[in-house]
Amino acid sequence: MKKQRVLTGITTTGTPHLGNYVGAIRPAIAASLQPDVQSFYFLADLHSMIKSQDAQALGRSTREIAATWLALGLDTERVVFYRQSDVPEITELTWMLTCMTAKGLMNRAHAYKAAVQANQEAGQDDDFGITMGLYSYPVLMAADILMFNADRVPVGRDQIQHVEMARDIAQRFNYHYGEHFVLPSAVVDEHVAVLQGLDGRKMSKSYGNTIPLFLPEKQLQKHINRIKTNLQEPGEPKNPDESTVFQVWAAFATPGQREEMRREFADGIAWGEAKRRLFELVNAELREPRERYEALMAQPSLIEKLLREGAERARAFSRPFMQELRASVGLRPVDA
Ligand code: TRP
């Protein structure tokens, strides 16, 4: 049986935090170990240009995110792991698909609509600050997916619409030029935890409430100590289901450890003690990856080598496929 192709992109903005780890990186690495899948995971550096014009930050984030995935055990023999901008066929396909994309479809994209709404609320012109990059970003994402004929695309809820747009665009291309593209499906994992941040809201860079993944030990402990709790005293029974400390615990614990901590909460464990144990648990899982991360960050040429090898493997698919696509749309040698 043909292996299912699973593909997902990671936008290279910011430094990975515990929420990214629990919600995306850990499940993606686990999924890549299944025998019946061929995974394509890539650093979506072209996407990051939409949100930020900080060239230094883009470079730094690409290095940090690549090192993070490698340090956490991503097996680059198994997974095709590459940097989007190393695969020029993706940008070429973006143009072909742009010509297959209804403008009205892009008008309906959530990210674009949210930007227009923010402008309206601020009393600005609808188009204020909106680039064509933001507007047509779902086309670039469609090219990412269709270039490798991915069957399944694991994403967060906010990205489902984009995968559906990729299907629409693929259908139109197939209608005009023949059946070249597989129609991809979004997969949203209902089981992975959405981690809470220091203030109890969803952990997110935009809320400034994150715990970076590979903080030095002392810093990790400090961050965990800053998780917001209520004023209940030691000895008072506490409700685990209303506690961020418990919620983070649950994301790292075995089922047995989870039950044990529920009992401790009922028995009135002190917040300081609960946080101390939380630090021990999280740190035990991250200690070795953190060492590997630091070693990789000190050796960027090793990261670069792995990314280039990944790009070569990706291009073993994209190069011949692009030849086929070019011919199908009529971009052909005149003597052929
Ligand atoms: N846009 C996605 C995000 O913000 C990242 C991404 C880019 C992606 N290209 C992709 C995800 C292709 C899945 C498939 O999370």
Short mmCIF file of C-alpha atoms and ligand atoms in Angstrom, two decimals, residues 7-9 11 42 44 47 137 141 144-145 153 155 159, ligand 1:
data_model
loop_
_atom_site.label_atom_id
_atom_site.label_comp_id
_atom_site.label_asym_id
_atom_site.label_seq_id
_atom_site.Cartn_x
_atom_site.Cartn_y
_atom_site.Cartn_z
CA LEU A 7 2.65 17.37 5.58
CA THR A 8 2.77 20.35 7.86
CA GLY A 9 4.55 23.69 8.04
CA THR A 11 6.04 29.38 10.56
CA PHE A 42 9.03 22.11 6.82
CA ALA A 44 7.65 27.98 6.53
CA HIS A 47 5.20 32.63 5.41
CA TYR A 137 -1.21 33.79 1.74
CA MET A 141 0.02 27.50 1.67
CA ASP A 144 3.18 23.98 0.07
CA ILE A 145 0.60 21.24 0.35
CA VAL A 153 -2.40 18.06 6.78
CA VAL A 155 -3.14 21.80 11.62
CA GLN A 159 -5.87 26.66 9.62
N1 TRP B 1 0.05 28.74 8.03
C1 TRP B 1 0.42 27.71 8.96
C2 TRP B 1 0.34 28.27 10.39
O1 TRP B 1 0.32 29.47 10.56
C3 TRP B 1 1.82 27.20 8.70
C4 TRP B 1 1.88 26.58 7.36
C5 TRP B 1 2.43 27.10 6.24
C6 TRP B 1 1.35 25.31 7.01
N2 TRP B 1 2.29 26.25 5.21
C7 TRP B 1 1.63 25.15 5.64
C8 TRP B 1 0.65 24.33 7.71
C9 TRP B 1 1.21 24.01 4.94
C10 TRP B 1 0.25 23.20 7.02
C11 TRP B 1 0.53 23.03 5.66
O2 TRP B 1 0.26 27.51 11.32
#
